[in-house]
CSV table of C-alpha atoms in Angstrom, one decimal:
chain,number,residue,atom,x,y,z
J,1,GLN,CA,-8.3,-66.2,1.3
J,2,VAL,CA,-5.0,-65.6,2.8
J,3,GLN,CA,-4.3,-62.0,3.9
J,4,LEU,CA,-1.1,-60.5,5.2
J,5,VAL,CA,-0.8,-57.1,6.9
J,6,GLU,CA,2.6,-55.6,7.7
J,7,SER,CA,3.1,-53.1,10.5
J,8,GLY,CA,5.9,-51.6,12.5
J,9,GLY,CA,7.7,-49.4,9.9
J,10,GLY,CA,8.7,-45.8,10.5
J,11,LEU,CA,11.4,-43.2,10.3
J,12,VAL,CA,14.5,-44.0,12.3
J,13,GLN,CA,18.1,-42.9,12.5
J,14,ALA,CA,21.1,-44.9,11.3
J,15,GLY,CA,22.0,-47.4,14.0
J,16,ASP,CA,18.5,-47.7,15.4
J,17,SER,CA,16.3,-50.8,15.4
J,18,LEU,CA,12.8,-51.6,14.2
J,19,LYS,CA,10.6,-54.7,14.5
J,20,LEU,CA,8.2,-55.4,11.8
J,21,SER,CA,5.2,-57.7,12.2
J,22,CYS,CA,3.2,-59.6,9.6
J,23,ALA,CA,-0.3,-60.7,10.7
J,24,PHE,CA,-1.6,-63.7,8.8
J,25,SER,CA,-5.2,-64.7,8.3
J,26,GLY,CA,-7.4,-66.8,6.1
J,27,GLY,CA,-5.3,-70.0,6.2
J,28,THR,CA,-3.3,-72.4,8.4
J,29,PHE,CA,-0.3,-70.1,9.2
J,30,SER,CA,1.9,-72.9,10.6
J,31,ILE,CA,2.3,-74.7,7.3
J,32,TYR,CA,3.5,-71.7,5.3
J,33,VAL,CA,6.9,-70.5,4.6
J,34,MET,CA,7.1,-66.8,5.4
J,35,GLY,CA,9.4,-64.4,3.5
J,36,TRP,CA,10.4,-60.8,3.8
J,37,PHE,CA,11.3,-58.6,0.8
J,38,ARG,CA,12.0,-55.0,0.2
J,39,GLN,CA,11.8,-52.6,-2.7
J,40,THR,CA,12.9,-49.0,-3.5
J,41,PRO,CA,11.7,-46.9,-6.4
J,42,GLY,CA,13.2,-47.9,-9.6
J,43,LYS,CA,14.5,-51.1,-8.2
J,44,GLU,CA,13.3,-54.7,-8.3
J,45,ARG,CA,11.9,-56.3,-5.2
J,46,GLU,CA,14.7,-58.1,-3.4
J,47,PHE,CA,14.7,-61.0,-0.9
J,48,VAL,CA,15.6,-60.2,2.6
J,49,ALA,CA,14.8,-63.2,4.7
J,50,ARG,CA,12.6,-66.3,5.1
J,51,ILE,CA,11.6,-68.7,7.7
J,52,GLY,CA,10.2,-72.2,7.1
J,53,SER,CA,7.2,-73.9,8.7
J,54,GLY,CA,9.7,-75.6,11.0
J,55,GLY,CA,11.6,-72.5,11.9
J,56,ARG,CA,14.5,-72.8,9.4
J,57,SER,CA,15.7,-69.5,8.2
J,58,ILE,CA,18.0,-67.8,5.7
J,59,TYR,CA,19.1,-64.2,5.0
J,60,ALA,CA,20.4,-62.1,2.2
J,61,ASP,CA,24.0,-61.3,2.6
J,62,SER,CA,23.3,-57.6,2.9
J,63,VAL,CA,21.3,-58.2,6.3
J,64,LYS,CA,23.1,-61.1,7.8
J,65,GLY,CA,24.1,-60.4,11.4
J,66,ARG,CA,21.7,-57.4,11.6
J,67,PHE,CA,18.2,-58.8,10.9
J,68,ALA,CA,16.5,-61.7,12.5
J,69,VAL,CA,13.3,-63.4,11.2
J,70,SER,CA,11.0,-65.3,13.6
J,71,ARG,CA,7.5,-66.5,13.8
J,72,ASP,CA,4.9,-67.2,16.5
J,73,ASN,CA,2.5,-69.8,15.2
J,74,ALA,CA,0.1,-69.3,18.2
J,75,LYS,CA,-0.3,-65.7,17.1
J,76,ASN,CA,-0.3,-66.3,13.4
J,77,THR,CA,2.4,-63.7,13.1
J,78,ALA,CA,5.8,-63.4,11.5
J,79,TYR,CA,8.4,-60.9,12.5
J,80,LEU,CA,11.5,-59.2,11.2
J,81,GLN,CA,13.8,-57.7,13.8
J,82,MET,CA,16.0,-55.1,12.1
J,83,ASN,CA,19.0,-53.9,14.1
J,84,SER,CA,21.9,-51.5,13.2
J,85,LEU,CA,19.9,-50.0,10.5
J,86,LYS,CA,21.6,-48.2,7.6
J,87,PRO,CA,20.3,-45.6,5.2
J,88,GLU,CA,20.6,-48.2,2.4
J,89,ASP,CA,18.0,-50.3,4.3
J,90,THR,CA,15.4,-47.7,3.4
J,91,ALA,CA,12.7,-49.4,1.4
J,92,VAL,CA,9.1,-50.6,1.5
J,93,TYR,CA,9.2,-54.0,3.3
J,94,TYR,CA,6.8,-56.7,2.3
J,95,CYS,CA,5.9,-60.0,3.8
J,96,ALA,CA,4.9,-62.9,1.7
J,97,ALA,CA,3.7,-66.5,2.1
J,98,THR,CA,4.3,-69.6,0.1
J,99,PHE,CA,4.4,-73.5,0.5
J,100,ARG,CA,8.0,-73.6,-0.9
J,101,PHE,CA,11.1,-72.8,0.9
J,102,ALA,CA,11.8,-70.1,-1.6
J,103,THR,CA,13.6,-66.8,-2.2
J,104,ARG,CA,12.3,-65.6,-5.6
J,105,VAL,CA,9.4,-63.2,-5.8
J,106,ASP,CA,7.5,-65.3,-8.4
J,107,GLU,CA,7.7,-68.3,-5.9
J,108,TYR,CA,5.5,-66.5,-3.3
J,109,GLN,CA,1.8,-66.7,-3.6
J,110,TYR,CA,0.5,-64.2,-1.1
J,111,TRP,CA,1.7,-60.7,-0.3
J,112,GLY,CA,1.1,-57.9,2.1
J,113,GLN,CA,0.7,-54.3,1.2
J,114,GLY,CA,4.0,-53.2,2.5
J,115,THR,CA,5.3,-50.9,5.3
J,116,GLN,CA,7.8,-48.1,4.8
J,117,VAL,CA,11.1,-48.1,6.6
J,118,THR,CA,13.1,-44.9,6.3
J,119,VAL,CA,16.6,-44.6,7.8
J,120,SER,CA,18.2,-41.2,8.0
J,121,SER,CA,21.9,-40.6,8.1
């Protein structure tokens, strides 16, 4: 079975950077679209970024120019580089996998457990 494990979250100050990792196992990583989402208490999970099996990527407007998604198929790992972090970026960040080049939560088949990112003012 496909399993995803996020890592790299933490507590940082506004303006700092973090790089999240998503380790993939249980399938052929290179054929999957990988997505990143985030969620805060009382809010719906929202799309952040995605990268296709061929490296095509898109971003939510709120993170364009600050975040970058990438993948290393040799390491079965997806990444989310987060720069110029703002307090409003505080959330639990999740990686997800699907066969579709998708942005909706219900279009992703596999999910990690999440990693907390907290950005202080």
